[in-house]
Tab-separated table of C-alpha atoms in Angstrom:
chain	number	residue	atom	x	y	z
I	1	MET	CA	-4.523	20.438	28.571
I	2	VAL	CA	-1.501	18.198	27.960
I	3	GLY	CA	0.293	18.928	24.664
I	4	GLN	CA	0.311	16.165	22.078
I	5	SER	CA	4.107	15.901	22.193
I	6	GLU	CA	3.941	15.214	25.943
I	7	ILE	CA	1.758	12.126	25.442
I	8	ARG	CA	3.837	9.017	24.774
I	9	LEU	CA	3.249	7.093	21.586
I	10	THR	CA	1.459	3.789	22.028
I	11	ALA	CA	2.779	0.589	20.460
I	12	ALA	CA	0.002	0.841	17.835
I	13	GLU	CA	0.980	4.408	16.945
I	14	MET	CA	4.644	3.464	16.689
I	15	SER	CA	3.873	0.495	14.433
I	16	THR	CA	1.524	2.355	12.085
I	17	LEU	CA	3.881	5.321	11.672
I	18	TRP	CA	6.946	3.105	11.286
I	19	SER	CA	5.208	0.943	8.670
I	20	GLN	CA	3.918	3.984	6.797
I	21	TYR	CA	7.438	5.402	6.542
I	22	ILE	CA	8.863	2.159	5.149
I	23	ASN	CA	6.009	1.829	2.659
I	24	ASP	CA	6.217	5.427	1.471
I	25	THR	CA	9.980	5.310	0.917
I	26	SER	CA	9.491	2.195	-1.212
I	27	ALA	CA	6.639	3.909	-3.091
I	28	ILE	CA	8.899	6.867	-3.887
I	29	CYS	CA	11.501	4.571	-5.456
I	30	VAL	CA	9.008	2.617	-7.551
I	31	ASN	CA	7.051	5.656	-8.733
I	32	ARG	CA	10.209	7.539	-9.709
I	33	HIS	CA	10.879	4.833	-12.275
I	34	PHE	CA	7.223	4.690	-13.348
I	35	LEU	CA	7.191	8.461	-13.870
I	36	GLU	CA	10.471	8.450	-15.777
I	37	LYS	CA	9.186	5.863	-18.265
I	38	ALA	CA	5.436	6.534	-18.540
I	39	THR	CA	4.346	7.865	-21.947
I	40	ASP	CA	0.599	8.313	-21.372
I	41	PRO	CA	0.116	11.883	-20.047
I	42	GLU	CA	-2.968	10.925	-18.002
I	43	VAL	CA	-1.122	8.039	-16.353
I	44	ARG	CA	1.809	10.363	-15.671
I	45	THR	CA	-0.509	12.757	-13.827
I	46	ILE	CA	-1.639	9.954	-11.505
I	47	ILE	CA	1.922	8.788	-10.890
I	48	GLU	CA	2.921	12.381	-10.066
I	49	PHE	CA	0.070	12.587	-7.543
I	50	THR	CA	1.143	9.304	-5.915
I	51	LEU	CA	4.784	10.349	-5.797
I	52	THR	CA	3.990	13.789	-4.351
I	53	GLU	CA	1.804	12.321	-1.600
I	54	ALA	CA	4.459	9.769	-0.639
I	55	LYS	CA	7.083	12.523	-0.383
I	56	ILE	CA	4.771	14.654	1.789
I	57	HIS	CA	4.206	11.697	4.109
I	58	VAL	CA	7.930	10.994	4.403
I	59	GLU	CA	8.781	14.640	5.143
I	60	PHE	CA	6.077	14.821	7.803
I	61	LEU	CA	7.231	11.588	9.430
I	62	GLN	CA	10.901	12.584	9.454
I	63	ASP	CA	10.001	15.790	11.282
I	64	PHE	CA	7.622	13.920	13.584
I	65	PHE	CA	10.206	11.263	14.490
I	66	ASN	CA	12.814	13.930	15.225
I	67	LYS	CA	10.444	15.741	17.589
I	68	GLU	CA	9.669	12.460	19.353
I	69	ASP	CA	13.353	11.421	19.613
I	70	PHE	CA	12.321	8.354	17.643
I	71	PRO	CA	14.998	6.867	15.353
I	72	ILE	CA	14.085	7.467	11.717
I	73	PRO	CA	13.777	4.115	9.899
I	74	PHE	CA	16.252	3.513	7.092
I	75	GLY	CA	13.599	2.451	4.587
I	76	PHE	CA	14.569	2.847	0.937
I	77	THR	CA	16.721	5.471	-0.762
I	78	ASP	CA	18.060	6.549	-4.152
I	79	ARG	CA	20.367	3.520	-4.024
I	80	ASP	CA	17.358	1.228	-4.439
I	81	VAL	CA	16.259	2.525	-7.846
I	82	LEU	CA	17.705	3.525	-11.196
I	83	PRO	CA	14.830	5.589	-12.669
I	84	GLU	CA	16.371	5.988	-16.116
I	85	ALA	CA	16.752	2.231	-16.681
I	86	PRO	CA	14.663	0.698	-19.515
I	87	LYS	CA	10.913	0.419	-18.996
I	88	LEU	CA	9.787	-2.747	-17.185
I	89	PHE	CA	5.959	-2.468	-17.107
I	90	SER	CA	3.369	-1.037	-19.475
I	91	ASP	CA	1.489	2.129	-18.510
I	92	THR	CA	-1.734	0.100	-18.293
I	93	PHE	CA	-0.194	-2.245	-15.740
I	94	VAL	CA	1.214	0.682	-13.749
I	95	LEU	CA	-2.309	2.091	-13.548
I	96	MET	CA	-3.699	-1.244	-12.335
I	97	PHE	CA	-0.833	-1.637	-9.867
I	98	LEU	CA	-1.445	1.823	-8.401
I	99	ARG	CA	-5.126	0.999	-8.054
I	100	GLN	CA	-4.198	-2.140	-6.111
I	101	MET	CA	-1.807	-0.132	-3.918
I	102	SER	CA	-4.606	2.323	-3.145
I	103	ILE	CA	-6.758	-0.573	-1.906
I	104	LEU	CA	-3.986	-1.769	0.401
I	105	ALA	CA	-3.399	1.795	1.606
I	106	MET	CA	-7.102	2.306	2.366
I	107	THR	CA	-7.164	-0.925	4.356
I	108	ALA	CA	-4.020	-0.059	6.336
I	109	SER	CA	-5.103	3.537	7.017
I	110	SER	CA	-8.572	2.457	8.171
I	111	ALA	CA	-7.004	-0.004	10.589
I	112	ALA	CA	-4.561	2.656	11.802
I	113	LEU	CA	-7.406	5.088	12.505
I	114	GLY	CA	-9.093	2.453	14.638
I	115	LEU	CA	-5.930	1.919	16.681
I	116	THR	CA	-4.419	5.384	17.126
I	117	THR	CA	-5.307	7.902	19.843
I	118	ARG	CA	-3.135	11.016	19.671
I	119	GLU	CA	-4.816	13.713	17.595
I	120	ASP	CA	-1.698	14.513	15.564
I	121	VAL	CA	-1.292	10.838	14.642
I	122	VAL	CA	-4.999	10.489	13.848
I	123	SER	CA	-4.844	13.573	11.608
I	124	PHE	CA	-1.878	12.140	9.721
I	125	HIS	CA	-3.603	8.821	9.041
I	126	LYS	CA	-6.734	10.681	7.920
I	127	ARG	CA	-4.604	12.469	5.309
I	128	VAL	CA	-3.101	9.157	4.177
I	129	LEU	CA	-6.590	7.646	3.884
I	130	GLN	CA	-7.891	10.629	1.895
I	131	ALA	CA	-4.955	10.355	-0.510
I	132	ALA	CA	-5.577	6.620	-0.929
I	133	VAL	CA	-9.269	7.217	-1.685
I	134	LYS	CA	-8.357	9.892	-4.225
I	135	LEU	CA	-5.830	7.570	-5.870
I	136	GLN	CA	-8.516	4.884	-6.091
I	137	ASP	CA	-10.883	7.360	-7.747
I	138	LEU	CA	-8.240	8.619	-10.184
I	139	THR	CA	-7.194	5.155	-11.300
I	140	ARG	CA	-10.745	3.813	-11.575
I	141	HIS	CA	-11.966	6.790	-13.618
I	142	LEU	CA	-9.045	6.609	-16.040
I	143	MET	CA	-9.323	2.823	-16.434
I	144	LEU	CA	-13.044	3.165	-17.169
I	145	LYS	CA	-12.256	5.867	-19.718
I	146	GLN	CA	-9.571	3.719	-21.361
I	147	GLY	CA	-11.678	0.551	-21.291
I	148	THR	CA	-9.131	-1.321	-19.153
I	149	TYR	CA	-11.224	-1.547	-15.980
I	150	ILE	CA	-12.409	-5.103	-15.274
I	151	ARG	CA	-15.689	-5.183	-13.376
I	152	PRO	CA	-16.546	-8.081	-11.048
I	153	PRO	CA	-19.109	-10.510	-12.573
I	154	PHE	CA	-22.778	-9.574	-12.909
I	155	ILE	CA	-25.435	-11.872	-11.425
I	156	SER	CA	-29.238	-11.713	-11.381
I	157	THR	CA	-30.955	-9.480	-8.809
I	158	PRO	CA	-32.773	-11.614	-6.154
I	159	ASP	CA	-36.568	-11.796	-6.454
I	160	LYS	CA	-37.112	-11.827	-2.687
I	161	VAL	CA	-35.383	-12.110	0.695
I	162	ASP	CA	-34.631	-15.716	1.666
I	163	PHE	CA	-33.293	-17.441	4.766
I	164	VAL	CA	-31.150	-20.575	4.805
I	165	GLU	CA	-33.322	-23.597	5.657
I	166	LYS	CA	-31.101	-26.586	4.877
I	167	GLN	CA	-27.652	-27.728	5.977
I	168	GLN	CA	-26.899	-28.227	2.298
I	169	PHE	CA	-26.155	-24.485	2.108
I	170	ILE	CA	-22.761	-25.054	3.758
I	171	ASN	CA	-22.051	-28.444	2.137
I	172	GLY	CA	-19.926	-28.707	-0.948
I	173	ILE	CA	-17.613	-31.652	-0.443
I	174	LEU	CA	-19.967	-34.379	-1.673
I	175	GLY	CA	-23.095	-34.328	-3.818
I	176	LYS	CA	-24.663	-31.351	-5.555
I	177	LYS	CA	-23.142	-27.989	-4.696
I	178	ARG	CA	-25.270	-24.877	-4.390
I	179	ALA	CA	-24.489	-21.842	-6.523
I	180	LEU	CA	-21.871	-19.412	-5.261
I	181	THR	CA	-23.123	-16.447	-3.246
I	182	SER	CA	-22.337	-12.902	-4.335
I	183	ILE	CA	-19.900	-12.635	-1.409
I	184	GLU	CA	-18.041	-15.791	-2.442
I	185	ILE	CA	-17.905	-14.575	-6.059
I	186	THR	CA	-16.472	-11.244	-4.926
I	187	HIS	CA	-13.636	-12.873	-2.972
I	188	LEU	CA	-12.839	-15.298	-5.799
I	189	PHE	CA	-12.708	-12.448	-8.300
I	190	MET	CA	-10.515	-10.347	-6.022
I	191	ASN	CA	-8.093	-13.204	-5.381
I	192	VAL	CA	-7.753	-14.006	-9.082
I	193	GLN	CA	-7.053	-10.339	-9.752
I	194	THR	CA	-4.508	-9.855	-6.954
I	195	ASN	CA	-2.657	-13.016	-7.971
I	196	ALA	CA	-2.613	-11.821	-11.593
I	197	ILE	CA	-1.094	-8.497	-10.535
I	198	GLY	CA	1.367	-10.229	-8.223
I	199	LYS	CA	2.395	-12.693	-10.917
I	200	ALA	CA	3.144	-9.920	-13.425
I	201	LEU	CA	5.010	-7.896	-10.805
I	202	ILE	CA	7.314	-10.709	-9.716
I	203	THR	CA	7.810	-11.835	-13.322
I	204	GLY	CA	9.243	-8.410	-14.047
I	205	PHE	CA	11.250	-8.447	-10.825
I	206	GLY	CA	12.626	-11.883	-11.688
I	207	GLN	CA	13.944	-10.547	-14.996
I	208	ILE	CA	16.027	-7.829	-13.321
I	209	ALA	CA	17.067	-9.456	-10.015
I	210	LYS	CA	20.820	-9.771	-9.501
I	211	SER	CA	20.941	-12.539	-6.883
I	212	GLU	CA	20.319	-16.083	-8.096
I	213	GLU	CA	18.638	-16.861	-4.767
I	214	VAL	CA	16.228	-13.965	-5.250
I	215	LYS	CA	15.564	-15.010	-8.861
I	216	GLN	CA	14.657	-18.536	-7.740
I	217	PHE	CA	12.420	-17.189	-4.978
I	218	LEU	CA	10.575	-14.929	-7.431
I	219	ASN	CA	10.176	-17.722	-9.982
I	220	ARG	CA	8.659	-19.913	-7.280
I	221	GLY	CA	6.226	-17.098	-6.448
I	222	LYS	CA	5.273	-16.813	-10.096
I	223	GLN	CA	4.381	-20.521	-10.182
I	224	ILE	CA	2.346	-20.252	-6.955
I	225	ALA	CA	0.419	-17.227	-8.246
I	226	HIS	CA	-0.310	-19.024	-11.541
I	227	LYS	CA	-1.574	-22.100	-9.683
I	228	HIS	CA	-3.826	-20.051	-7.375
I	229	MET	CA	-5.220	-18.043	-10.298
I	230	ASN	CA	-6.249	-21.267	-12.003
I	231	ILE	CA	-7.875	-22.640	-8.853
I	232	PHE	CA	-9.980	-19.533	-8.219
I	233	SER	CA	-10.797	-19.039	-11.902
I	234	ASP	CA	-12.015	-22.625	-12.087
I	235	PHE	CA	-14.570	-21.987	-9.325
I	236	LEU	CA	-15.926	-19.017	-11.291
I	237	MET	CA	-15.942	-20.697	-14.699
I	238	LYS	CA	-17.836	-23.716	-13.350
I	239	GLU	CA	-20.617	-21.225	-12.539
I	240	ASP	CA	-20.346	-19.728	-16.061
I	241	LEU	CA	-18.860	-16.566	-14.555
I	242	PRO	CA	-15.932	-14.664	-16.096
I	243	ALA	CA	-12.521	-14.546	-14.385
I	244	PRO	CA	-10.173	-11.534	-14.580
I	245	MET	CA	-7.492	-11.586	-17.259
I	246	SER	CA	-3.793	-12.073	-16.608
I	247	TRP	CA	-1.300	-9.215	-16.913
I	248	ASP	CA	1.614	-11.255	-18.300
I	249	ALA	CA	1.740	-9.228	-21.530
I	250	ALA	CA	2.241	-6.026	-19.510
I	251	VAL	CA	5.826	-7.020	-18.621
I	252	MET	CA	8.456	-5.632	-20.981
I	253	ASP	CA	11.589	-7.582	-22.010
I	254	SER	CA	14.007	-5.432	-19.964
I	255	THR	CA	16.682	-7.235	-17.951
I	256	ALA	CA	18.548	-4.097	-16.847
I	257	SER	CA	18.915	-3.384	-13.136
I	258	ILE	CA	16.137	-1.001	-12.071
I	259	PHE	CA	15.241	-1.840	-8.468
I	260	SER	CA	17.502	-3.268	-5.787
I	261	ASP	CA	16.955	-6.887	-4.754
I	262	LYS	CA	16.162	-5.543	-1.282
I	263	LEU	CA	13.312	-3.388	-2.612
I	264	MET	CA	11.887	-6.160	-4.787
I	265	MET	CA	11.994	-8.668	-1.917
I	266	PHE	CA	10.236	-6.157	0.359
I	267	MET	CA	7.473	-5.487	-2.169
I	268	THR	CA	7.022	-9.186	-2.870
I	269	SER	CA	6.796	-9.905	0.866
I	270	ALA	CA	4.205	-7.132	1.267
I	271	MET	CA	2.089	-8.645	-1.527
I	272	ILE	CA	2.343	-12.079	0.110
I	273	ALA	CA	1.211	-10.659	3.466
I	274	ALA	CA	-1.776	-9.021	1.773
I	275	GLY	CA	-2.590	-12.332	0.078
I	276	VAL	CA	-2.616	-14.220	3.375
I	277	GLY	CA	-5.027	-11.631	4.771
I	278	ASN	CA	-7.252	-11.840	1.682
I	279	TYR	CA	-7.435	-15.626	1.896
I	280	GLY	CA	-8.302	-15.479	5.593
I	281	MET	CA	-11.159	-13.032	4.942
I	282	ALA	CA	-12.374	-15.093	1.997
I	283	MET	CA	-12.352	-18.307	4.027
I	284	ALA	CA	-14.391	-16.660	6.809
I	285	ALA	CA	-16.885	-15.297	4.268
I	286	SER	CA	-17.330	-18.559	2.318
I	287	PRO	CA	-19.878	-20.917	3.954
I	288	ARG	CA	-19.571	-23.519	1.173
I	289	LYS	CA	-17.192	-26.097	2.598
I	290	ASP	CA	-15.292	-26.981	-0.565
I	291	LEU	CA	-14.431	-23.325	-1.096
I	292	ALA	CA	-13.501	-22.653	2.538
I	293	PHE	CA	-11.345	-25.811	2.627
I	294	ARG	CA	-9.577	-24.737	-0.561
I	295	TYR	CA	-8.612	-21.398	0.977
I	296	ALA	CA	-7.480	-23.197	4.131
I	297	SER	CA	-5.263	-25.513	2.072
I	298	LEU	CA	-3.596	-22.612	0.224
I	299	ILE	CA	-2.788	-20.447	3.250
I	300	PRO	CA	0.004	-22.758	4.552
I	301	GLU	CA	1.622	-22.763	1.098
I	302	ILE	CA	1.906	-18.983	0.880
I	303	SER	CA	2.771	-18.731	4.581
I	304	LEU	CA	5.757	-21.019	4.012
I	305	TYR	CA	6.691	-18.961	0.942
I	306	ALA	CA	6.498	-15.807	3.085
I	307	GLU	CA	8.774	-17.395	5.696
I	308	ASP	CA	11.344	-18.272	3.043
I	309	GLY	CA	11.205	-14.684	1.824
I	310	ALA	CA	11.772	-13.388	5.359
I	311	ASN	CA	14.790	-15.680	5.678
I	312	ILE	CA	16.306	-14.186	2.509
I	313	LEU	CA	15.705	-10.666	3.824
I	314	ILE	CA	17.318	-11.517	7.175
I	315	LYS	CA	20.242	-13.360	5.607
I	316	ASN	CA	21.115	-10.325	3.485
I	317	GLY	CA	20.560	-7.754	6.240
I	318	TRP	CA	17.581	-6.229	4.433
I	319	MET	CA	14.903	-6.571	7.133
I	320	GLU	CA	14.523	-3.651	9.524
I	321	GLU	CA	13.272	-4.473	13.005
I	322	PRO	CA	9.998	-2.790	13.995
I	323	PRO	CA	9.906	-1.118	17.441
I	324	GLN	CA	9.911	-3.768	20.174
I	325	ALA	CA	8.828	-3.992	23.801
I	326	ASP	CA	11.529	-3.872	26.472
I	327	ASP	CA	12.884	-7.258	27.506
I	328	LYS	CA	12.469	-6.885	31.273
I	329	ASP	CA	14.341	-10.104	32.093
I	330	GLN	CA	17.329	-8.965	30.049
I	331	LEU	CA	17.309	-5.544	31.708
I	332	MET	CA	17.194	-7.093	35.178
I	333	ASN	CA	20.046	-9.498	34.465
I	334	ARG	CA	22.503	-6.969	33.013
């Protein structure tokens, strides 16, 4: 039996482990500040859990990379956070933010498990997934207890099973539009909620950013998130369905430097990437043409915003290169 360390890492295994390291080092920085400033003891317990898990992941990966002779990514360090700086977000928002992070972590870990092969790598991603599920449970239970959990809209239970009989089911550009399906409602609700979280996050980041270029980029993101929230909320309200609330009031008035511009740009870029993925899934799951077309029209806008963010990261030397394939032509022509 060949030992695990004798089996080379695949490109998928390299990418998932590399990405996990970068994400966990950023999570350590952010949660150190959250923990330093949280006043609710139950929220503090959840932050401590998140912080402990991220540190365990980082320690495991550092040891793993050393054994594989794989260069340890730089990621984020103590230089990217000032934990004792004044509080930037309310405890309620921190709880909601951690819940959103658990959703992203569950998605990433599930994908990683479908792509990885080596048993030691599979075992690691299983642990990450289990921690993400536990974080989701912890945040949901506490939010329900506190009365801050926002459920997706309720609709009537169907009387019977039906099949689509008319082309009108997918129409929506002209004439009478059919009611939204439960799947379409779910995606609209989720996209209002993620934009609300993203808007509050980058509002806070914009208050403490040092670079004027970064400030302008974050302000532009705030306007985009606000616009998209209104668009998705409008679809729900036209069906007499409630839309999630905004989190603007959860941002404190602090302007002191807490996180580095590098860290804030990375987190903003990660939220944008998740948004592009959410819109793509929503478009594929929305047969009504007016809704699908609306998603299609918004994806280029946030894709261009993401590109501008990447340019800022590159310009400032903040973007680490993921592992790359060998350039055979370059090697042959040395």
